[in-house]
Structures are given as structure tokens and as C-alpha cells.
Amino acid sequence: MAIANTGTIDKLDKGPLSKFRIPAEARIFMVLLGVALIFEILGWFLVGQSFLANKDRLLVMILQVSVIGIIAVGVTQIIIMGGIDLSSGSVVALTAMVSASLAQTSDFGRAVFPSLTDLPMVVPLLSGLVVGLACGLLNGFVIAKTAIPPFIATLGLMVTARGLAKWYTEGEPISMLSDSYAEIGSGVTPVLIFLGVAALFHVILSYTRYGKYTYAIGANRAAARVSGINVGRHLVVVYAVAGLLSGLAGVVTSSRAVSGQAGMGMMYELDAIAAAVIGGTSLNGGLGKITGTVIGVLILGVVTSGFTFLRIDAYYQEIVKGVIIVVAVVADQYRQRHRRS
């Protein structure tokens, strides 16, 4: 009893201090502000212009990362559950090709499917979502039923989906898409889709059984199974959701470009993982929030836009991205050791 009381007293003593602890999302947001401020200062010194005062530049920045953000929402859920997904970029390419092939107009004499032109916009949209969902289900079933590590299973689909995207038209791009399909990716629509998806899954992860199961499996898979959670079934569901979102990202990508190309989505999976990790999602599982991922996406956008604004070569962006990812992972490992201690 004395030991129990001592533990209680210790907790009470630490209570007032814990009230002043800054939330993780607030710390990540301060990083975002710090990065933006650095580019603002460098802008005045090196370019003679403001980085933040240009509304058009900020809009373009958000548009550039909106597709990554859609993917990152699904990837975040997988990482929280203790998994990983390397196939999302290739799934974007495959869904972009399939949906674009069903969005062509009859004015184009070399349509992929001449008898399936001038279709309603909902047809290519749903086809892209179905292809993405099928890829996610395949990932989930392979991982759940064969116990293959997620890294290997999704790596296999990454290569396969990219190959299917090239095979679909033998490497030829798909053009002459309908105006109604192009509207999906026009203007600020991709941003609204990203924010809507993020808001929806923030609520789902925070307040539903789906979210509780996802966090429980990521925190301790064995304990989750003992508590009655069907781990295999939930794993399939989470990967299916991520695949569905990758399919949506593929539709938005092809709609924005008004074409379908097998090279679309290249390295998107790594950017999505980076956004999730930068946003505070732990690679060990059981920890992370969609709000943090949104901020992580914005950080990547600020870095990319800032380097373009300063007219710095693109390969430096990749170097900085790599450094940011490593720093974020190191910070995550430090947090994990601190919590265990």
C-alpha cells in the first residue's frame, strides 16, 4: 500500500508540470512557422521579395502537396497500426491510367477504349477508387494471411502496380480527357478534397471504434488480439482505406494534368511517409494524429516552395528532405525512450 501511495504522490507532484507541456501538434506547428520564417528572411536577403506575402505562391504550394496529403492520411493510419506502405505512389500511377482511359472524349481518334468514350464523370472516378481499393485489399490480405512483413508485401505491389501502369497502354500517355473529369483537379478543388479527407479521418480516428482498434493494434498487437480485436480483419480494412485514398489521389493527379501517364506518383509514397513522420506519427506504431500529418505535409510544401522561390537547384530539396526525415525519426526515438523511462 505504501508503494502505491508513493506512486500516487509522485504523479500528483508531476501533475502541475504536465499542465505546461506543449502539445505535440503545437510543437510541430512551431517548426512549420520557423521554416516559413527562415525562407521569409532569406527571401528578403537573396531575392528581395517576401515569401509569405504572395498569396498566389502559397496557393500553388498547397496545391502541390494536396495529392501527397491525401495519400499521407491513409499512410498515417497504416503507420499508427504498426505497418508501412511503399506501394501508394505506384497505385497512384495505375489508378491515374485506368481512370484517364475511361475519361477520354470521342474527339480523340486513338482512344484506349473507343466504345467507352464520353462517359459520365462518375464512371472514371469510381473506376479509380475501385482500383485503389483493390490494391489496398491485396496488400492487406497478403500481409494478414501470409505474415509477410509489410515492407516486403507493399514493395512487391509497388513494383507490380508500376509495371501494370506501363503495360496498360504500353507506356503511351493517355490524353484528351473530358472537361467534367478535368474539373476534379481544377482550381482549389484538390485542396478541398485533401482537407475534407483529413477532417473526416481525424474524426474517425479520434471518436470511433475503428480508430481505437487502429491505435490498440499499433501499441500492442498481442494485447489487442487478447482483448478480442480481430487483428487480421482490421489490418485488411486499414490497408483497404489507404488504397482507396491512393486511388483518389490518382484520380486527382490525372485530372489536374488532364492526362494519364505511367510515371505519375513517382516517390509519392516516400513523401507521404515523410509527412506522417514529420507530423509526429511514430514508426513504432500506436502514436500519431491526422492533424500532425497535415502540418507535416505543409512543412514539406514550404520546403519545396521555398527552395523554388530562392531559385535553388531541385536536388538540394531532396537533400534537405532527407535530413528532415532523419531528424524527425531521431526525435521520435527520443520521445519513445523518454516515455519508457
Tab-separated table of C-alpha atoms in Angstrom:
chain	number	residue	atom	x	y	z
A	1	MET	CA	0.000	0.000	0.000
A	2	ALA	CA	2.843	2.355	0.806
A	3	ILE	CA	4.362	1.785	-2.613
A	4	ALA	CA	1.040	2.522	-4.266
A	5	ASN	CA	0.673	5.734	-2.277
A	6	THR	CA	4.198	6.788	-3.166
A	7	GLY	CA	3.439	6.313	-6.870
A	8	THR	CA	0.277	8.362	-6.495
A	9	ILE	CA	2.144	11.157	-4.722
A	10	ASP	CA	4.771	11.184	-7.474
A	11	LYS	CA	2.062	11.528	-10.083
A	12	LEU	CA	0.420	14.339	-8.145
A	13	ASP	CA	3.748	16.106	-7.787
A	14	LYS	CA	4.324	15.919	-11.529
A	15	GLY	CA	0.787	16.990	-12.350
A	16	PRO	CA	1.257	20.797	-12.297
A	17	LEU	CA	4.321	20.496	-14.536
A	18	SER	CA	2.470	18.358	-17.052
A	19	LYS	CA	-0.106	21.133	-17.482
A	20	PHE	CA	2.568	23.311	-19.073
A	21	ARG	CA	3.679	20.636	-21.529
A	22	ILE	CA	3.251	21.832	-25.099
A	23	PRO	CA	1.073	19.517	-27.228
A	24	ALA	CA	2.879	17.646	-29.994
A	25	GLU	CA	0.860	19.340	-32.750
A	26	ALA	CA	1.753	22.764	-31.331
A	27	ARG	CA	5.460	21.912	-31.400
A	28	ILE	CA	5.203	20.707	-34.999
A	29	PHE	CA	3.282	23.850	-35.938
A	30	MET	CA	6.047	25.969	-34.421
A	31	VAL	CA	8.511	24.087	-36.645
A	32	LEU	CA	6.327	24.992	-39.631
A	33	LEU	CA	6.343	28.652	-38.630
A	34	GLY	CA	10.095	28.552	-38.058
A	35	VAL	CA	10.786	27.068	-41.504
A	36	ALA	CA	8.480	29.613	-43.161
A	37	LEU	CA	10.173	32.457	-41.267
A	38	ILE	CA	13.620	31.282	-42.404
A	39	PHE	CA	12.508	31.418	-46.050
A	40	GLU	CA	10.919	34.824	-45.445
A	41	ILE	CA	14.224	36.213	-44.123
A	42	LEU	CA	16.281	34.555	-46.870
A	43	GLY	CA	13.826	35.894	-49.445
A	44	TRP	CA	14.489	39.488	-48.495
A	45	PHE	CA	18.266	38.982	-48.410
A	46	LEU	CA	18.694	36.824	-51.539
A	47	VAL	CA	15.749	37.684	-53.774
A	48	GLY	CA	14.477	40.979	-52.424
A	49	GLN	CA	10.927	39.678	-52.101
A	50	SER	CA	8.599	38.373	-49.420
A	51	PHE	CA	7.984	34.633	-49.332
A	52	LEU	CA	4.808	34.720	-47.246
A	53	ALA	CA	3.110	37.838	-48.631
A	54	ASN	CA	2.486	36.308	-52.059
A	55	LYS	CA	-0.935	34.619	-51.858
A	56	ASP	CA	-0.613	33.001	-55.282
A	57	ARG	CA	2.652	31.327	-54.252
A	58	LEU	CA	1.089	29.962	-51.078
A	59	LEU	CA	-1.908	28.639	-53.034
A	60	VAL	CA	0.351	26.894	-55.534
A	61	MET	CA	2.328	25.441	-52.633
A	62	ILE	CA	-0.784	23.923	-51.063
A	63	LEU	CA	-1.967	22.635	-54.452
A	64	GLN	CA	1.372	20.909	-54.988
A	65	VAL	CA	1.155	18.961	-51.746
A	66	SER	CA	-2.591	18.254	-51.721
A	67	VAL	CA	-2.191	14.909	-53.510
A	68	ILE	CA	0.630	13.910	-51.145
A	69	GLY	CA	-1.663	14.913	-48.293
A	70	ILE	CA	-4.473	12.621	-49.460
A	71	ILE	CA	-2.042	9.700	-49.597
A	72	ALA	CA	-0.471	10.673	-46.274
A	73	VAL	CA	-3.837	10.434	-44.481
A	74	GLY	CA	-4.023	6.744	-45.423
A	75	VAL	CA	-0.343	6.089	-44.779
A	76	THR	CA	-0.643	7.673	-41.325
A	77	GLN	CA	-3.287	5.144	-40.332
A	78	ILE	CA	-1.098	2.269	-41.509
A	79	ILE	CA	1.922	3.539	-39.566
A	80	ILE	CA	-0.186	4.084	-36.443
A	81	MET	CA	-1.236	0.438	-36.764
A	82	GLY	CA	2.440	-0.561	-36.898
A	83	GLY	CA	2.684	-1.156	-40.647
A	84	ILE	CA	4.156	0.565	-43.682
A	85	ASP	CA	3.048	1.098	-47.281
A	86	LEU	CA	5.564	1.540	-50.098
A	87	SER	CA	3.060	0.975	-52.900
A	88	SER	CA	0.957	4.138	-52.755
A	89	GLY	CA	2.901	6.053	-55.423
A	90	SER	CA	2.625	3.179	-57.900
A	91	VAL	CA	-1.071	2.784	-57.082
A	92	VAL	CA	-1.487	6.468	-57.961
A	93	ALA	CA	0.037	5.765	-61.391
A	94	LEU	CA	-2.128	2.703	-62.020
A	95	THR	CA	-5.370	4.395	-60.961
A	96	ALA	CA	-4.479	7.501	-62.973
A	97	MET	CA	-4.080	5.372	-66.104
A	98	VAL	CA	-7.301	3.406	-65.585
A	99	SER	CA	-9.459	6.403	-64.711
A	100	ALA	CA	-7.990	8.539	-67.517
A	101	SER	CA	-8.674	5.794	-70.072
A	102	LEU	CA	-12.371	5.953	-69.161
A	103	ALA	CA	-12.473	9.761	-69.232
A	104	GLN	CA	-11.472	10.240	-72.872
A	105	THR	CA	-13.678	12.040	-75.355
A	106	SER	CA	-14.861	10.716	-78.725
A	107	ASP	CA	-12.996	13.565	-80.467
A	108	PHE	CA	-9.766	11.625	-79.989
A	109	GLY	CA	-9.273	9.053	-82.728
A	110	ARG	CA	-6.867	6.857	-80.714
A	111	ALA	CA	-8.830	6.361	-77.515
A	112	VAL	CA	-7.830	3.409	-75.366
A	113	PHE	CA	-11.419	2.137	-75.445
A	114	PRO	CA	-13.157	3.712	-78.463
A	115	SER	CA	-16.533	2.308	-77.385
A	116	LEU	CA	-16.173	3.774	-73.881
A	117	THR	CA	-15.748	7.472	-74.564
A	118	ASP	CA	-17.775	10.473	-73.376
A	119	LEU	CA	-18.748	8.601	-70.220
A	120	PRO	CA	-20.180	10.478	-67.217
A	121	MET	CA	-17.511	11.793	-64.874
A	122	VAL	CA	-18.607	9.408	-62.118
A	123	VAL	CA	-17.507	6.362	-64.150
A	124	PRO	CA	-13.750	7.134	-64.312
A	125	LEU	CA	-13.908	8.465	-60.755
A	126	LEU	CA	-15.390	5.246	-59.397
A	127	SER	CA	-13.059	3.119	-61.519
A	128	GLY	CA	-10.037	4.808	-59.986
A	129	LEU	CA	-11.399	4.341	-56.485
A	130	VAL	CA	-12.149	0.666	-57.145
A	131	VAL	CA	-8.646	0.009	-58.484
A	132	GLY	CA	-7.107	1.729	-55.453
A	133	LEU	CA	-9.375	-0.202	-53.099
A	134	ALA	CA	-8.437	-3.488	-54.796
A	135	CYS	CA	-4.730	-2.721	-54.386
A	136	GLY	CA	-5.241	-1.920	-50.715
A	137	LEU	CA	-7.217	-5.107	-50.150
A	138	LEU	CA	-4.467	-7.098	-51.861
A	139	ASN	CA	-1.851	-5.559	-49.584
A	140	GLY	CA	-3.959	-6.267	-46.519
A	141	PHE	CA	-4.789	-9.880	-47.402
A	142	VAL	CA	-1.192	-10.740	-48.256
A	143	ILE	CA	0.104	-9.266	-45.003
A	144	ALA	CA	-2.694	-10.691	-42.824
A	145	LYS	CA	-2.839	-14.183	-44.315
A	146	THR	CA	0.823	-14.889	-45.046
A	147	ALA	CA	2.510	-12.944	-42.220
A	148	ILE	CA	4.889	-11.431	-44.786
A	149	PRO	CA	6.430	-8.216	-43.407
A	150	PRO	CA	4.533	-5.160	-44.686
A	151	PHE	CA	7.740	-3.737	-46.110
A	152	ILE	CA	8.166	-6.732	-48.450
A	153	ALA	CA	4.486	-7.119	-49.341
A	154	THR	CA	3.976	-3.471	-50.265
A	155	LEU	CA	7.346	-3.346	-52.031
A	156	GLY	CA	6.099	-6.173	-54.249
A	157	LEU	CA	2.914	-4.292	-55.106
A	158	MET	CA	4.927	-1.117	-55.692
A	159	VAL	CA	6.848	-2.841	-58.485
A	160	THR	CA	3.809	-4.728	-59.811
A	161	ALA	CA	1.464	-1.724	-59.928
A	162	ARG	CA	4.071	0.401	-61.688
A	163	GLY	CA	4.571	-2.385	-64.222
A	164	LEU	CA	0.807	-2.664	-64.783
A	165	ALA	CA	0.582	1.097	-65.307
A	166	LYS	CA	3.201	0.845	-68.066
A	167	TRP	CA	1.640	-2.282	-69.568
A	168	TYR	CA	-1.848	-0.774	-69.654
A	169	THR	CA	-1.050	1.344	-72.739
A	170	GLU	CA	2.444	0.020	-73.444
A	171	GLY	CA	3.932	3.177	-71.965
A	172	GLU	CA	1.850	5.587	-74.053
A	173	PRO	CA	0.284	8.558	-72.236
A	174	ILE	CA	-3.493	8.997	-72.238
A	175	SER	CA	-4.798	12.389	-73.330
A	176	MET	CA	-7.952	14.198	-74.488
A	177	LEU	CA	-9.904	13.841	-71.252
A	178	SER	CA	-13.374	15.271	-70.764
A	179	ASP	CA	-13.924	18.698	-69.233
A	180	SER	CA	-16.111	17.266	-66.491
A	181	TYR	CA	-13.297	14.930	-65.407
A	182	ALA	CA	-10.757	17.770	-65.537
A	183	GLU	CA	-12.898	19.746	-63.090
A	184	ILE	CA	-11.968	17.311	-60.293
A	185	GLY	CA	-8.433	18.682	-60.288
A	186	SER	CA	-9.155	22.262	-61.279
A	187	GLY	CA	-8.751	25.326	-59.104
A	188	VAL	CA	-8.681	24.727	-55.366
A	189	THR	CA	-10.707	21.506	-55.593
A	190	PRO	CA	-7.696	19.252	-54.764
A	191	VAL	CA	-7.073	21.306	-51.620
A	192	LEU	CA	-10.707	20.995	-50.562
A	193	ILE	CA	-10.596	17.250	-51.185
A	194	PHE	CA	-7.427	16.945	-49.090
A	195	LEU	CA	-8.824	18.985	-46.213
A	196	GLY	CA	-12.136	17.119	-46.352
A	197	VAL	CA	-10.407	13.727	-46.262
A	198	ALA	CA	-8.151	14.867	-43.410
A	199	ALA	CA	-11.076	16.194	-41.369
A	200	LEU	CA	-13.114	13.026	-41.931
A	201	PHE	CA	-10.388	10.650	-40.808
A	202	HIS	CA	-9.386	12.878	-37.909
A	203	VAL	CA	-12.898	12.399	-36.559
A	204	ILE	CA	-12.911	8.670	-37.384
A	205	LEU	CA	-9.571	8.013	-35.680
A	206	SER	CA	-10.464	10.118	-32.655
A	207	TYR	CA	-14.024	9.068	-31.924
A	208	THR	CA	-14.853	5.690	-33.472
A	209	ARG	CA	-14.137	2.020	-32.766
A	210	TYR	CA	-12.122	1.921	-35.989
A	211	GLY	CA	-9.707	4.472	-34.554
A	212	LYS	CA	-9.484	2.770	-31.168
A	213	TYR	CA	-8.665	-0.561	-32.806
A	214	THR	CA	-6.033	1.053	-35.016
A	215	TYR	CA	-4.220	2.620	-32.066
A	216	ALA	CA	-4.578	-0.516	-29.937
A	217	ILE	CA	-3.037	-2.776	-32.598
A	218	GLY	CA	-0.161	-0.372	-33.118
A	219	ALA	CA	0.529	-0.041	-29.402
A	220	ASN	CA	0.490	-3.774	-28.645
A	221	ARG	CA	-0.724	-6.248	-31.242
A	222	ALA	CA	-0.714	-9.227	-28.889
A	223	ALA	CA	-2.713	-7.363	-26.245
A	224	ALA	CA	-5.174	-6.172	-28.891
A	225	ARG	CA	-5.729	-9.752	-30.043
A	226	VAL	CA	-6.244	-10.972	-26.457
A	227	SER	CA	-8.761	-8.187	-25.836
A	228	GLY	CA	-10.940	-9.547	-28.638
A	229	ILE	CA	-9.933	-7.404	-31.615
A	230	ASN	CA	-9.842	-9.274	-34.910
A	231	VAL	CA	-6.371	-8.008	-35.812
A	232	GLY	CA	-6.209	-9.620	-39.239
A	233	ARG	CA	-9.560	-8.259	-40.364
A	234	HIS	CA	-8.811	-4.756	-39.113
A	235	LEU	CA	-5.417	-4.826	-40.801
A	236	VAL	CA	-7.115	-5.584	-44.138
A	237	VAL	CA	-9.598	-2.747	-43.569
A	238	VAL	CA	-6.881	-0.171	-42.812
A	239	TYR	CA	-4.841	-1.131	-45.871
A	240	ALA	CA	-8.021	-1.035	-47.963
A	241	VAL	CA	-8.740	2.507	-46.750
A	242	ALA	CA	-5.184	3.563	-47.607
A	243	GLY	CA	-5.535	2.005	-51.063
A	244	LEU	CA	-8.837	3.803	-51.589
A	245	LEU	CA	-7.187	7.134	-50.740
A	246	SER	CA	-4.288	6.375	-53.087
A	247	GLY	CA	-6.883	5.707	-55.784
A	248	LEU	CA	-8.492	9.065	-55.051
A	249	ALA	CA	-5.059	10.693	-55.278
A	250	GLY	CA	-4.545	9.030	-58.661
A	251	VAL	CA	-7.832	10.422	-59.953
A	252	VAL	CA	-6.945	13.929	-58.737
A	253	THR	CA	-3.455	13.675	-60.246
A	254	SER	CA	-4.655	12.669	-63.712
A	255	SER	CA	-7.441	15.219	-63.553
A	256	ARG	CA	-5.024	18.045	-62.695
A	257	ALA	CA	-2.685	17.056	-65.520
A	258	VAL	CA	-5.628	16.298	-67.849
A	259	SER	CA	-3.754	13.153	-68.857
A	260	GLY	CA	-2.704	9.761	-67.574
A	261	GLN	CA	0.969	8.772	-67.504
A	262	ALA	CA	2.674	5.679	-66.118
A	263	GLY	CA	5.333	7.842	-64.477
A	264	MET	CA	2.848	9.655	-62.247
A	265	GLY	CA	3.166	9.280	-58.478
A	266	MET	CA	6.904	8.635	-58.559
A	267	MET	CA	8.300	8.768	-54.983
A	268	TYR	CA	4.923	9.929	-53.637
A	269	GLU	CA	4.960	7.080	-51.125
A	270	LEU	CA	8.167	8.372	-49.540
A	271	ASP	CA	6.836	11.927	-49.355
A	272	ALA	CA	3.652	10.635	-47.694
A	273	ILE	CA	5.640	8.618	-45.153
A	274	ALA	CA	7.874	11.633	-44.546
A	275	ALA	CA	4.848	13.875	-43.942
A	276	ALA	CA	3.417	11.408	-41.426
A	277	VAL	CA	6.717	11.017	-39.555
A	278	ILE	CA	7.430	14.754	-39.566
A	279	GLY	CA	3.903	15.228	-38.233
A	280	GLY	CA	4.674	13.120	-35.169
A	281	THR	CA	3.450	9.666	-36.207
A	282	SER	CA	5.698	7.069	-34.590
A	283	LEU	CA	7.225	4.392	-36.806
A	284	ASN	CA	6.908	2.093	-33.782
A	285	GLY	CA	3.124	2.341	-34.054
A	286	GLY	CA	0.397	3.379	-31.645
A	287	LEU	CA	1.073	7.122	-31.841
A	288	GLY	CA	0.104	9.799	-34.330
A	289	LYS	CA	-2.654	12.164	-35.432
A	290	ILE	CA	-4.040	13.319	-38.737
A	291	THR	CA	-3.661	16.952	-37.640
A	292	GLY	CA	0.064	16.390	-37.197
A	293	THR	CA	0.271	14.809	-40.648
A	294	VAL	CA	-1.456	17.838	-42.194
A	295	ILE	CA	1.189	20.071	-40.630
A	296	GLY	CA	3.900	17.678	-41.837
A	297	VAL	CA	2.517	17.955	-45.385
A	298	LEU	CA	2.623	21.745	-45.116
A	299	ILE	CA	6.237	21.623	-43.903
A	300	LEU	CA	7.215	19.627	-46.992
A	301	GLY	CA	5.294	22.118	-49.127
A	302	VAL	CA	7.032	25.094	-47.554
A	303	VAL	CA	10.448	23.498	-48.090
A	304	THR	CA	9.729	22.719	-51.757
A	305	SER	CA	8.163	26.113	-52.468
A	306	GLY	CA	10.860	27.939	-50.522
A	307	PHE	CA	13.695	26.376	-52.483
A	308	THR	CA	11.933	27.179	-55.751
A	309	PHE	CA	11.373	30.750	-54.533
A	310	LEU	CA	15.075	31.132	-53.753
A	311	ARG	CA	15.980	29.602	-57.161
A	312	ILE	CA	17.982	26.825	-55.534
A	313	ASP	CA	18.542	23.650	-57.564
A	314	ALA	CA	15.949	20.908	-57.055
A	315	TYR	CA	18.407	18.257	-55.838
A	316	TYR	CA	19.104	20.324	-52.741
A	317	GLN	CA	15.433	19.896	-51.886
A	318	GLU	CA	15.892	16.129	-51.756
A	319	ILE	CA	18.938	16.516	-49.516
A	320	VAL	CA	17.039	18.746	-47.103
A	321	LYS	CA	14.020	16.419	-47.166
A	322	GLY	CA	16.284	13.520	-46.231
A	323	VAL	CA	17.785	15.478	-43.350
A	324	ILE	CA	14.318	16.480	-42.112
A	325	ILE	CA	13.143	12.858	-42.191
A	326	VAL	CA	16.189	11.647	-40.255
A	327	VAL	CA	15.762	14.409	-37.664
A	328	ALA	CA	12.063	13.545	-37.292
A	329	VAL	CA	12.834	9.842	-36.777
A	330	VAL	CA	15.571	10.638	-34.258
A	331	ALA	CA	13.152	12.904	-32.393
A	332	ASP	CA	10.556	10.102	-32.408
A	333	GLN	CA	13.064	7.618	-30.984
A	334	TYR	CA	13.994	10.120	-28.288
A	335	ARG	CA	10.323	10.561	-27.378
A	336	GLN	CA	9.840	6.815	-27.190
A	337	ARG	CA	12.842	6.353	-24.854
A	338	HIS	CA	11.685	9.264	-22.720
A	339	ARG	CA	8.177	7.772	-22.371
A	340	ARG	CA	9.546	4.345	-21.447
A	341	SER	CA	11.864	5.847	-18.841
